[in-house]
Amino acid sequence: MRPSLLNPLFAPVTSLAGVGPKQDKLFRYLLDRSETPRLVDLLLHLPASVIDRRTRPKIRDAVPGTVVTLEVTVDRHRPSPPRNSRAPYLVYASDDTGAVVLTFFRAKPDYVEKLLPVGEKRYVSGTLQIYDGTPQIVHPDRVVDEASFATLSGIDPVYPLTGGLAPGSLRRAIAQALQRLPQLPEWISAEVIQRCKFPDIAEALNRVHVPVELTDILPDGPFWSRLAFDELLAGQLALALVRAQLRRPAGDRHAGDGRLRKKIIDALPYSLTMSQQQAVAAIAEDLRQPVRMLRLLQGDVGSGKTVVALLAAAAVAEAGKQAALMAPTEILARQHINTIAPLAVRAGMQVAILTGREKGKERRELLARLEAGEIDFLVGTHALIQDDVIFKALALAVVDEQHRFGVRERLTLTNKGGAVDVLVLSATPIPRTLVLTYFGDMDISELREKPAGRQPIDTRALSANRLDEVVDAVGRALKAGRLVYWICPLVEESEAEGAGHLTNATQRFESLQKRFGDKVGLVHGQMKGTEKDRVMAQFAAHEIGLLVATTVVEVGVDVPAATIMVIENAERFGLAQLHQLRGRIGRGAEASTCLLLYREPLNEMSTARLKVIRETTDGFRIAEEDLRLRGEGDVLGIRQSGLPGYRIARPEIHGQLIMQARDEALRIMKENPKLKGERGEALRCLLYLFERDEAVPLIGAG
Ligand code: ADP
Ligand code: MG
């Protein structure tokens, strides 16, 4: 039960004066909620910037184009003429240095008369313009009398808005919400408060919404930071509580005797690298522990993560349980099953695939077998998390390229079993702060060596002016029987605005086809799954030698015989993406070449990226450089939206706070895991406030 103390904050916004059904709809949209937002949602909607209204010149000295606050006396009104409602309603006002016109379009006369009574003094704030030689303010942002003016700081917060929502109505709603803020207990330890110099939460909320200084709303300032810390602490504490409580019932172990694993390893056409062996051993150990596994397996493209995942699934199957592997794309899921199936079948393990493509009877039968426990290892896409996918005994969830999934999708999958062990596969080393944000403390295995026999890749950058030479070279390679990828950024121009000059995969396919005939194939994201598979299979079987592709081949696609890759508009790709793409070659025994075609002129960022990618094939180094060049949010492609699931904390600004919140959560778990006493009560409030209360029932009785 939510502490009653918090009830006022969870009242609907419609309980505020001036917030009716229309506002409700706009607020839902703005605050991204499917139901009526609560006051807490408003209060956690922080300003993006401020307007400084403290400049208070005389009319004569006011600078056109700037925001000014004028102290004026209202002289007279000139309402719109009755037959021309498009003409504005004008209010003439003045001070002792000159006159100003306040202009209102489509205004209700009553409203303007009340706002600016003739003969009275008003403070009027807005952007000053000169129209017909006269200073004017169109729709002043603020019009207040002397008494209200005395209460304003002159700095207005500017909020992210949505169409149709007036800044004033959001501001008034937030002001009311602040009025209803109850006295909240302090949940942060005195030590952290002191070290970080945090204000209390009421002061933090008040100062970001009613800034006194321009700097009050800066995300790295004390007020915003305090709120970010609260949000992060709630997240870390919830993760820690979940983790601590997810113990398996005594005697319930997720790993068997090793017989399937042995069969698989014996049947491998290669031997596992040292780091693969270490990862397999660490996972087996985790599966035997009474606390569930949460492990990240990081390894460069081609480092052999799939077989490690298979061995983990085998361990689980030995114990009579089931495993699932969720991949972000259909191509990847099919590739995983292609790698996995032959090895698994030889060991007597039942594997199956489920994507959006399995339908009707086939799907029904598969689901029935799954529920009966006849499938040991189910590989698939998002299709795995549909409601009707029911496991008999899911014990291990492997999530490939986790960053392409949301936290919720991962949880939906793991909730299909009890105390499910989680193994996350990533080809992009994930910055530690982000691992912490989403998983809390997580164990990490790294595959640092490449499987034996890998050849280095010769990477060169060339101006697109040399396209003809490149096509000639590709021709020679095709004659010699080599397999070539040709990567283009987009399928059609309409996919991105302003991409008119980008080479279009379809066009490039057509021009290369003119030259090389039916040796050329095309895959892109808008093709049907079956069609994509067919073309990929033709490529793998050498039926076509040149595969024109968009980034659908980016992750994981495995055709070891392919040794040449041309990337057009390479300047358009991010480092991680270039690295992923290039990882498609250099997988077999032959030396490989990657040609990066760029369009001139190159900007500084693109130059730096191409330099890094030419210099190294070490994914860990590339990830570090990527981080340095772009900031860590970008590594996961979440820069734009901040941290999914977080409203206030931002990875690029609050990285340090994430660590501190994690330390604080660990200390709480050590000292007061049942959240008892006054501090415990306060922490429960925190969990509810940030809606991490799903963790509360896990705290356990007294
Ligand atoms: P990724 O880490 O990118 O997912 P994969 O698991 O797809 O890599 O492995 C890439 C290729 O390397 C596959 O063809 C796989 O069979 C092969 N492979 C995996 N481990 C080894 C190894 N120890 N020695 C040789 N080849 C290996
Ligand atoms: Mg892979």
XYZ file of C-alpha atoms and ligand atoms in Angstrom:
730
model
C 0.000 0.000 0.000
C 1.234 3.420 -0.919
C 2.069 5.479 2.174
C -0.934 7.782 2.695
C 1.468 10.659 2.995
C 1.914 10.495 -0.767
C -1.782 10.539 -1.629
C -1.931 14.239 -2.519
C 0.796 13.670 -5.112
C -1.086 10.816 -6.703
C -4.297 12.814 -7.118
C -5.250 13.206 -10.782
C -4.285 16.432 -12.513
C -7.949 16.967 -13.222
C -8.346 17.778 -9.528
C -6.476 21.028 -10.184
C -8.311 24.258 -10.957
C -8.392 24.927 -14.679
C -7.568 21.363 -15.725
C -10.516 19.850 -17.548
C -10.936 17.001 -20.003
C -9.160 18.879 -22.782
C -6.101 19.545 -20.620
C -6.239 15.975 -19.365
C -5.775 14.749 -22.908
C -2.927 17.140 -23.580
C -1.222 16.264 -20.305
C -1.480 12.556 -21.063
C 0.208 13.146 -24.324
C 2.856 15.441 -22.876
C 3.659 13.175 -19.948
C 3.399 9.997 -21.975
C 0.757 8.315 -19.901
C -2.215 6.307 -21.054
C -4.293 7.373 -18.064
C -4.881 10.736 -16.436
C -1.524 11.902 -15.110
C -1.106 12.545 -11.409
C 0.398 15.593 -9.751
C 3.648 13.710 -9.303
C 3.929 13.378 -13.087
C 3.617 17.123 -13.447
C 6.176 17.784 -10.746
C 8.686 15.471 -12.376
C 8.238 17.205 -15.717
C 11.238 19.514 -15.524
C 11.888 22.679 -17.519
C 14.157 22.588 -20.532
C 15.282 26.193 -20.206
C 14.381 29.528 -18.674
C 13.325 32.940 -19.887
C 14.946 35.814 -18.108
C 12.368 38.544 -17.557
C 14.499 40.564 -15.216
C 15.393 43.183 -17.803
C 13.134 46.110 -16.891
C 13.927 49.043 -19.134
C 11.886 52.160 -19.756
C 9.983 51.892 -23.034
C 12.383 54.335 -24.713
C 15.398 52.138 -23.836
C 13.876 48.736 -24.580
C 15.837 46.796 -27.211
C 13.672 45.380 -30.015
C 13.837 41.613 -30.330
C 14.575 41.034 -26.632
C 12.417 39.871 -23.767
C 11.580 42.818 -21.539
C 9.343 43.509 -18.600
C 7.735 46.955 -18.781
C 6.021 48.838 -16.000
C 3.178 50.639 -17.777
C -0.084 52.435 -17.231
C -2.971 51.279 -19.410
C -4.245 54.227 -21.504
C -7.004 52.916 -23.769
C -8.384 49.865 -25.577
C -9.167 49.496 -29.235
C -11.136 46.263 -29.677
C -11.200 44.554 -33.086
C -13.769 46.231 -35.333
C -17.010 44.178 -35.201
C -16.970 43.109 -38.834
C -13.269 42.294 -38.967
C -12.440 39.835 -36.241
C -9.114 39.144 -37.854
C -7.859 42.577 -36.968
C -6.170 42.477 -33.573
C -7.438 43.892 -30.322
C -5.014 46.665 -29.354
C -4.249 48.047 -25.925
C -2.326 51.307 -25.707
C -0.100 51.739 -22.680
C 2.781 53.993 -21.696
C 5.373 54.990 -19.151
C 6.999 58.386 -18.741
C 9.359 57.775 -21.681
C 7.019 56.549 -24.399
C 4.140 54.383 -25.542
C 3.762 50.690 -26.314
C 1.026 48.763 -28.091
C -0.063 45.413 -26.661
C -1.535 43.325 -29.446
C -3.979 40.429 -29.092
C -5.221 38.353 -31.994
C -8.581 36.628 -31.704
C -8.902 37.724 -28.110
C -12.125 37.756 -26.121
C -12.808 41.435 -25.231
C -13.849 40.528 -21.657
C -10.576 38.775 -21.101
C -8.449 41.700 -22.277
C -10.534 44.222 -20.334
C -10.012 42.282 -17.142
C -6.343 41.699 -17.804
C -5.507 45.341 -18.539
C -8.004 47.736 -16.887
C -7.729 51.298 -18.182
C -5.918 53.667 -15.817
C -4.178 50.942 -13.847
C -0.564 49.991 -13.521
C 0.550 46.602 -14.894
C 3.799 44.755 -15.396
C 3.882 43.374 -18.916
C 6.489 40.936 -20.129
C 7.195 39.636 -23.618
C 9.337 40.086 -26.692
C 9.426 43.696 -27.814
C 9.017 44.410 -31.520
C 8.784 47.546 -33.610
C 5.725 47.701 -35.846
C 5.049 50.763 -37.968
C 7.679 52.588 -35.953
C 5.901 51.889 -32.646
C 7.121 49.499 -29.927
C 4.704 46.649 -29.487
C 4.386 43.330 -27.683
C 2.233 40.682 -29.345
C 0.503 38.445 -26.818
C 2.536 39.366 -23.737
C 3.677 36.214 -21.896
C 2.936 37.724 -18.537
C 0.663 40.532 -17.370
C 0.550 41.020 -13.607
C -0.343 43.676 -11.084
C 1.983 45.113 -8.492
C 1.152 42.567 -5.783
C 1.778 39.500 -7.968
C 4.840 41.085 -9.471
C 6.424 41.267 -6.048
C 6.173 37.478 -5.760
C 7.840 36.658 -9.121
C 11.554 36.084 -9.509
C 11.568 37.336 -13.067
C 12.854 33.992 -14.281
C 10.296 31.759 -15.945
C 10.830 28.083 -16.546
C 10.227 26.930 -20.106
C 8.816 23.431 -20.324
C 8.797 20.927 -23.125
C 5.263 21.329 -24.465
C 2.905 19.601 -26.786
C 0.758 21.184 -29.495
C -2.317 22.929 -28.127
C -1.020 23.238 -24.587
C -0.382 26.846 -23.543
C 2.761 27.430 -21.484
C 0.681 29.382 -18.986
C -1.735 26.567 -18.295
C 1.073 24.083 -17.676
C 2.806 26.600 -15.427
C -0.369 27.249 -13.442
C -0.992 23.523 -13.011
C 2.535 22.958 -11.776
C 2.273 25.899 -9.384
C -0.835 24.321 -7.865
C 0.855 20.939 -7.641
C 3.727 22.525 -5.758
C 1.224 23.980 -3.302
C -0.018 20.501 -2.533
C 3.418 19.003 -2.003
C 3.312 17.253 1.386
C 6.110 17.293 3.898
C 8.268 14.370 2.740
C 10.728 12.474 4.903
C 14.405 12.395 3.940
C 15.387 9.062 2.383
C 18.932 9.906 1.417
C 21.522 9.240 4.113
C 22.929 12.245 5.929
C 26.353 11.341 4.655
C 25.375 11.481 0.983
C 23.372 14.661 1.530
C 26.453 16.240 2.976
C 28.918 14.917 0.452
C 26.776 15.865 -2.553
C 25.431 19.048 -0.946
C 21.888 18.068 -1.851
C 18.971 20.303 -0.893
C 15.874 18.525 0.400
C 13.367 17.337 -2.162
C 10.847 20.111 -1.546
C 13.463 22.771 -2.124
C 14.726 20.943 -5.206
C 11.241 20.771 -6.742
C 10.480 24.355 -5.874
C 13.678 25.710 -7.286
C 13.507 23.892 -10.614
C 9.915 24.962 -11.147
C 10.243 28.445 -9.706
C 13.847 29.319 -10.485
C 15.427 32.099 -8.500
C 18.672 32.031 -10.452
C 19.169 31.250 -14.137
C 21.322 28.283 -13.144
C 18.657 26.698 -10.954
C 17.365 24.480 -13.734
C 20.706 23.169 -14.977
C 20.732 19.362 -14.992
C 24.116 19.301 -13.284
C 23.088 21.853 -10.666
C 22.173 20.870 -7.099
C 18.377 20.899 -7.538
C 18.100 18.785 -10.649
C 20.914 16.513 -9.391
C 19.055 15.858 -6.167
C 15.993 14.757 -8.120
C 18.106 12.667 -10.486
C 19.703 10.983 -7.502
C 16.295 10.217 -6.026
C 15.198 8.651 -9.271
C 18.409 6.650 -9.627
C 18.350 5.516 -6.018
C 14.783 4.293 -6.407
C 15.872 2.348 -9.506
C 18.976 0.878 -7.866
C 17.157 -0.053 -4.706
C 14.382 -1.766 -6.638
C 16.918 -3.735 -8.677
C 18.791 -4.737 -5.532
C 15.579 -5.848 -3.820
C 14.514 -7.895 -6.817
C 17.895 -9.470 -7.060
C 18.201 -10.294 -3.371
C 14.804 -11.914 -3.288
C 15.026 -13.971 -6.418
C 16.431 -17.015 -4.781
C 15.578 -20.367 -6.099
C 13.654 -22.709 -3.844
C 16.110 -25.020 -2.082
C 17.111 -27.931 -4.269
C 15.951 -26.225 -7.460
C 19.053 -25.931 -9.572
C 19.286 -24.746 -13.116
C 22.268 -26.791 -14.268
C 22.552 -30.507 -14.837
C 25.334 -33.053 -14.931
C 27.163 -31.842 -18.026
C 26.242 -34.698 -20.338
C 24.654 -32.541 -23.071
C 27.406 -29.986 -22.853
C 30.013 -32.674 -23.320
C 28.273 -34.023 -26.394
C 28.084 -30.575 -27.938
C 31.689 -29.710 -27.212
C 32.852 -33.049 -28.602
C 30.950 -32.412 -31.795
C 32.290 -28.891 -32.388
C 34.471 -28.575 -35.496
C 36.793 -26.323 -33.479
C 37.933 -26.016 -29.923
C 36.644 -23.298 -27.645
C 38.917 -20.352 -27.041
C 40.229 -19.798 -23.550
C 37.770 -16.990 -22.882
C 34.856 -19.013 -24.225
C 35.791 -21.794 -21.799
C 35.976 -19.312 -18.952
C 32.590 -17.849 -19.822
C 31.000 -21.295 -20.038
C 32.455 -22.232 -16.658
C 31.329 -18.986 -15.037
C 27.797 -19.472 -16.345
C 27.674 -23.058 -15.134
C 28.747 -21.852 -11.726
C 26.057 -19.132 -11.736
C 23.411 -21.673 -12.637
C 24.316 -23.702 -9.563
C 23.997 -20.729 -7.213
C 20.881 -20.216 -5.126
C 20.633 -16.610 -6.392
C 19.684 -16.137 -9.981
C 22.221 -15.301 -12.648
C 22.518 -11.887 -14.184
C 25.481 -11.996 -16.514
C 26.591 -9.939 -19.461
C 28.625 -11.721 -22.119
C 30.528 -9.116 -24.081
C 32.506 -10.034 -27.093
C 33.342 -8.492 -30.350
C 31.460 -9.427 -33.448
C 32.564 -12.928 -34.432
C 34.045 -13.764 -31.066
C 31.742 -16.762 -30.735
C 29.020 -15.794 -28.284
C 26.375 -18.053 -29.800
C 28.058 -21.288 -28.870
C 28.499 -20.048 -25.301
C 24.770 -19.325 -25.187
C 24.028 -22.785 -26.540
C 26.160 -24.411 -23.854
C 24.313 -22.417 -21.200
C 21.014 -23.626 -22.626
C 22.348 -27.186 -22.660
C 23.216 -26.978 -18.971
C 19.647 -25.925 -18.268
C 18.232 -28.695 -20.467
C 20.279 -31.235 -18.542
C 18.320 -30.196 -15.469
C 15.043 -30.692 -17.334
C 14.408 -26.977 -17.777
C 13.939 -24.717 -20.784
C 15.894 -21.828 -22.272
C 14.982 -19.020 -24.639
C 17.088 -16.773 -26.835
C 15.594 -13.491 -28.006
C 17.289 -11.722 -30.942
C 16.432 -8.253 -32.259
C 15.838 -9.211 -35.887
C 14.467 -12.101 -37.820
C 17.699 -12.554 -39.778
C 19.633 -12.858 -36.551
C 17.195 -15.262 -34.981
C 17.355 -17.512 -38.046
C 21.096 -17.351 -38.074
C 21.267 -18.329 -34.439
C 19.035 -21.313 -35.045
C 21.128 -22.309 -38.051
C 24.267 -22.309 -35.914
C 22.581 -23.903 -32.961
C 20.307 -26.535 -34.452
C 22.905 -28.929 -35.935
C 24.959 -28.911 -32.735
C 21.952 -29.226 -30.462
C 20.299 -31.977 -32.439
C 23.411 -34.110 -32.315
C 23.315 -33.818 -28.547
C 19.652 -34.771 -28.460
C 18.410 -31.320 -27.522
C 15.101 -30.097 -28.960
C 15.362 -26.615 -30.448
C 12.810 -24.494 -32.311
C 12.364 -21.012 -33.718
C 9.491 -18.599 -33.197
C 9.280 -15.301 -35.041
C 6.486 -13.279 -36.580
C 6.639 -15.615 -39.521
C 5.488 -18.772 -37.764
C 1.709 -18.632 -37.998
C -1.483 -20.644 -37.760
C -1.240 -24.360 -37.222
C 2.548 -24.438 -37.216
C 2.629 -21.842 -34.474
C -0.096 -23.542 -32.440
C 1.714 -26.855 -32.540
C 4.977 -25.256 -31.569
C 3.367 -23.495 -28.606
C 1.757 -26.730 -27.478
C 5.103 -28.516 -27.548
C 6.672 -25.640 -25.671
C 4.063 -25.775 -22.950
C 4.440 -29.539 -22.714
C 8.158 -29.099 -22.146
C 9.101 -30.831 -25.379
C 11.216 -27.916 -26.562
C 14.460 -27.361 -24.666
C 15.668 -24.212 -26.359
C 13.423 -21.724 -28.144
C 15.095 -19.112 -30.327
C 13.185 -16.137 -31.682
C 12.402 -12.473 -31.945
C 9.955 -10.255 -30.063
C 7.436 -12.939 -30.892
C 8.737 -14.784 -27.815
C 7.182 -12.301 -25.430
C 3.625 -12.618 -26.687
C 1.146 -13.615 -24.006
C 0.299 -17.002 -25.429
C 3.911 -18.154 -25.453
C 3.974 -20.326 -22.356
C 6.909 -22.366 -21.180
C 6.650 -25.424 -19.028
C 9.766 -24.499 -17.094
C 11.685 -21.513 -18.422
C 14.924 -21.224 -16.473
C 17.258 -19.247 -18.724
C 16.643 -16.193 -20.878
C 19.379 -15.208 -23.292
C 18.931 -11.746 -24.745
C 21.040 -10.917 -27.777
C 22.046 -7.316 -28.456
C 20.129 -6.217 -25.388
C 20.289 -2.535 -26.245
C 17.813 -3.059 -29.018
C 15.222 -4.179 -26.512
C 13.595 -2.192 -23.772
C 13.862 -3.173 -20.148
C 10.208 -4.110 -20.181
C 10.678 -6.623 -22.988
C 13.443 -8.328 -21.090
C 11.306 -8.474 -17.962
C 8.340 -9.806 -19.886
C 10.487 -12.657 -21.092
C 11.986 -13.441 -17.692
C 8.546 -13.348 -16.088
C 7.611 -16.387 -18.148
C 9.454 -18.533 -15.627
C 10.360 -18.506 -11.940
C 13.694 -16.970 -10.889
C 14.835 -17.057 -14.499
C 18.563 -16.741 -15.064
C 19.524 -14.006 -17.469
C 22.392 -13.954 -19.921
C 22.774 -10.838 -22.027
C 24.899 -10.962 -25.167
C 26.440 -7.771 -26.462
C 28.899 -7.029 -29.227
C 29.172 -3.455 -28.027
C 30.868 -3.139 -24.680
C 28.226 -1.378 -22.608
C 29.476 1.428 -20.369
C 29.383 0.403 -16.758
C 27.087 3.218 -15.724
C 24.468 2.001 -18.143
C 24.829 -1.604 -17.070
C 24.202 -0.419 -13.542
C 21.177 1.589 -14.533
C 19.416 -1.303 -16.154
C 20.644 -4.349 -14.339
C 22.109 -3.120 -11.109
C 25.105 -5.180 -10.245
C 25.789 -7.584 -13.007
C 28.547 -10.072 -13.607
C 30.486 -9.674 -16.794
C 32.270 -12.197 -18.995
C 34.355 -10.993 -21.887
C 35.412 -12.848 -24.995
C 38.618 -11.036 -25.713
C 40.333 -13.327 -28.212
C 39.031 -13.948 -31.657
C 38.593 -17.604 -32.589
C 41.806 -19.011 -34.013
C 42.435 -18.643 -37.709
C 40.877 -15.220 -38.157
C 42.556 -13.004 -40.725
C 43.231 -9.310 -40.262
C 41.101 -6.906 -42.291
C 42.721 -4.326 -44.519
C 40.555 -1.225 -44.167
C 40.879 1.756 -46.489
C 38.985 4.989 -46.890
C 38.440 6.321 -50.413
C 36.670 9.318 -51.850
C 33.447 8.469 -53.664
C 35.051 10.078 -56.706
C 36.924 6.830 -57.126
C 33.768 4.770 -57.436
C 34.695 3.499 -60.915
C 37.990 2.095 -59.673
C 36.176 0.388 -56.838
C 33.623 -1.180 -59.182
C 36.483 -2.450 -61.381
C 38.196 -3.984 -58.358
C 34.941 -5.637 -57.307
C 34.667 -7.043 -60.828
C 38.097 -8.630 -60.524
C 37.229 -10.069 -57.119
C 33.997 -11.572 -58.427
C 35.908 -13.167 -61.282
C 38.226 -14.722 -58.717
C 35.165 -16.216 -57.013
C 35.109 -14.016 -53.944
C 32.020 -12.895 -52.054
C 31.452 -9.160 -51.726
C 29.112 -7.082 -49.556
C 28.136 -3.661 -50.842
C 26.492 -1.622 -48.092
C 24.302 1.424 -48.720
C 22.732 3.517 -45.990
C 19.126 3.676 -47.126
C 16.615 1.898 -49.279
C 14.609 4.834 -50.439
C 15.066 8.517 -50.204
C 11.837 8.935 -48.334
C 13.301 7.054 -45.377
C 15.103 10.086 -44.126
C 14.666 13.735 -44.760
C 17.386 15.489 -46.644
C 18.914 12.214 -47.670
C 18.497 13.069 -51.326
C 22.139 12.626 -52.153
C 22.528 9.360 -50.276
C 23.096 6.403 -52.441
C 20.028 4.401 -52.631
C 20.465 0.641 -52.250
C 17.932 -0.124 -54.934
C 19.593 2.238 -57.400
C 23.014 0.883 -56.617
C 21.709 -2.634 -57.029
C 20.354 -1.729 -60.450
C 23.550 -0.108 -61.633
C 25.721 -2.983 -60.400
C 23.332 -5.466 -61.914
C 23.764 -3.778 -65.310
C 27.432 -4.411 -65.011
C 27.576 -7.830 -63.332
C 24.225 -9.361 -64.258
C 22.673 -12.047 -62.113
C 25.703 -12.284 -59.853
C 24.163 -9.429 -57.870
C 21.551 -9.692 -55.089
C 19.771 -7.193 -52.856
C 18.570 -7.320 -49.259
C 16.997 -4.513 -47.314
C 14.798 -4.042 -44.295
C 11.586 -3.578 -46.211
C 11.733 -6.965 -47.877
C 9.713 -9.862 -46.556
C 11.528 -12.164 -44.163
C 11.380 -15.174 -46.447
C 12.673 -13.131 -49.348
C 15.590 -11.844 -47.265
C 16.469 -15.371 -46.179
C 16.369 -16.614 -49.743
C 18.821 -13.969 -50.924
C 21.121 -14.483 -47.939
C 21.112 -18.205 -48.573
C 21.997 -17.647 -52.237
C 24.885 -15.503 -51.144
C 26.120 -18.072 -48.633
C 25.875 -20.737 -51.369
C 27.905 -18.597 -53.815
C 24.954 -18.442 -56.197
C 25.344 -14.704 -56.099
C 28.719 -13.094 -55.504
C 27.794 -9.511 -54.782
C 25.230 -8.661 -52.152
C 23.934 -5.111 -52.065
C 22.503 -4.510 -48.620
C 21.336 -1.897 -46.207
C 22.293 -2.226 -42.573
C 20.121 -5.322 -42.181
C 23.386 -7.239 -42.351
C 24.762 -5.150 -39.537
C 24.388 -7.525 -36.654
C 25.570 -11.042 -36.536
C 25.041 -12.219 -40.105
C 27.552 -14.943 -40.722
C 28.884 -15.858 -44.168
C 32.513 -16.721 -43.426
C 33.500 -16.905 -47.094
C 32.702 -13.214 -47.675
C 35.974 -11.294 -47.752
C 35.252 -7.900 -49.272
C 32.995 -5.140 -48.063
C 32.334 -1.806 -49.694
C 30.531 0.730 -47.501
C 29.056 3.695 -49.321
C 28.546 6.994 -47.524
C 30.701 5.616 -44.749
C 30.784 9.114 -43.264
C 27.130 8.662 -42.422
C 27.625 5.681 -40.136
C 28.515 5.740 -36.467
C 31.620 3.980 -35.227
C 29.806 1.104 -33.595
C 27.802 0.558 -36.743
C 30.865 0.595 -39.015
C 32.518 -1.878 -36.714
C 29.485 -4.143 -36.699
C 29.234 -3.977 -40.469
C 32.891 -4.707 -41.006
C 32.606 -7.635 -38.616
C 30.733 -9.471 -41.386
C 34.066 -10.064 -43.135
C 37.378 -11.395 -41.850
C 35.551 -14.421 -40.499
C 37.032 -17.080 -42.697
C 40.522 -18.243 -43.540
C 41.118 -15.669 -46.304
C 42.434 -12.138 -45.914
C 39.684 -9.514 -46.122
C 39.383 -5.979 -47.377
C 36.987 -3.237 -46.330
C 36.605 -0.140 -48.506
C 35.002 2.893 -46.914
C 33.680 5.235 -49.581
C 33.061 8.724 -48.321
C 31.617 11.796 -49.882
C 33.652 14.948 -49.649
C 33.944 17.219 -47.776
C 34.334 15.260 -44.551
C 33.564 17.000 -41.293
C 35.765 16.651 -38.236
C 33.668 13.978 -36.573
C 33.505 11.782 -39.672
C 37.226 12.189 -40.249
C 37.913 11.082 -36.691
C 35.579 8.101 -36.993
C 37.071 6.874 -40.257
C 40.541 7.200 -38.758
C 39.647 5.047 -35.760
C 37.984 2.387 -37.870
C 41.006 2.222 -40.199
C 43.408 1.929 -37.306
C 41.875 -0.876 -35.314
C 39.518 -3.832 -35.388
C 39.461 -4.135 -31.606
C 35.836 -3.648 -30.603
C 36.718 -2.643 -27.069
C 38.975 0.133 -28.308
C 36.408 1.236 -30.851
C 33.740 1.380 -28.167
C 36.003 3.508 -26.001
C 36.681 5.903 -28.860
C 32.996 5.979 -29.650
C 32.270 6.916 -26.082
C 34.886 9.617 -26.185
C 33.619 11.036 -29.474
C 29.935 10.901 -28.749
C 29.070 10.448 -25.108
C 27.783 7.218 -23.685
C 24.074 7.543 -24.379
C 24.838 7.307 -28.045
C 26.557 3.982 -27.706
C 23.189 2.469 -27.085
C 21.426 4.820 -29.445
C 19.374 6.351 -26.656
C 20.866 9.825 -26.581
C 17.767 11.471 -27.906
C 15.372 10.070 -25.389
C 17.606 9.977 -22.335
C 17.490 6.779 -20.301
C 14.364 4.815 -21.154
C 12.311 4.485 -18.002
C 13.976 7.504 -16.415
C 12.490 10.966 -16.536
C 15.142 13.031 -14.848
C 18.508 11.281 -14.816
C 20.660 11.599 -17.922
C 23.549 9.267 -18.571
C 25.866 11.889 -20.042
C 25.402 14.194 -17.070
C 24.643 11.969 -14.098
C 27.070 9.089 -14.659
C 28.748 9.802 -11.352
C 25.421 9.846 -9.532
C 24.551 6.416 -10.917
C 27.603 4.985 -9.149
C 26.737 6.754 -5.932
C 23.121 5.637 -6.056
C 24.287 2.082 -6.558
C 26.656 2.293 -3.583
C 23.894 3.747 -1.457
C 21.499 0.980 -2.504
C 24.054 -1.690 -1.644
C 24.613 -0.159 1.749
C 20.910 -0.079 2.436
C 20.643 -3.731 1.442
C 23.409 -4.553 3.850
C 22.244 -2.493 6.791
C 18.488 -2.508 6.464
C 17.330 -4.976 3.819
C 13.784 -5.091 5.170
C 13.521 -1.298 5.085
C 12.586 -0.995 8.736
C 12.346 2.019 11.000
C 12.065 5.641 10.039
C 14.620 5.532 7.231
C 13.016 2.355 5.909
C 9.631 4.068 5.762
C 11.201 6.989 3.959
C 12.782 4.653 1.395
C 9.434 2.987 0.769
C 8.052 6.454 0.034
C 10.847 6.929 -2.457
C 10.049 3.651 -4.211
C 6.404 4.652 -4.522
C 7.168 8.159 -5.629
C 9.208 6.892 -8.569
C 6.922 3.950 -9.173
C 9.441 1.289 -8.346
C 6.992 -0.111 -5.860
C 6.779 -3.418 -7.715
C 9.809 -4.164 -5.525
C 7.998 -3.425 -2.268
C 6.200 -6.775 -1.854
C 9.606 -8.414 -2.209
C 10.883 -6.767 0.925
C 9.208 -9.467 2.940
C 7.532 -9.371 6.296
C 9.080 -7.802 9.398
P 29.238 -13.479 -32.334
O 30.031 -13.335 -31.099
O 29.403 -12.335 -33.282
O 27.809 -13.794 -32.071
P 29.208 -16.070 -33.471
O 28.795 -16.772 -32.280
O 28.209 -15.793 -34.529
O 29.898 -14.700 -33.078
O 30.452 -16.841 -34.055
C 31.025 -16.452 -35.275
C 31.573 -17.649 -36.005
O 32.698 -18.164 -35.310
C 30.581 -18.778 -36.132
O 30.668 -19.259 -37.444
C 31.094 -19.834 -35.145
O 30.805 -21.126 -35.601
C 32.582 -19.578 -35.137
N 33.266 -19.918 -33.890
C 32.776 -19.730 -32.631
N 33.703 -20.117 -31.710
C 34.784 -20.532 -32.401
C 36.068 -21.040 -32.030
N 36.422 -21.209 -30.749
N 36.949 -21.381 -33.012
C 36.605 -21.227 -34.306
N 35.399 -20.746 -34.736
C 34.504 -20.400 -33.800
Mg 26.126 -12.941 -32.811
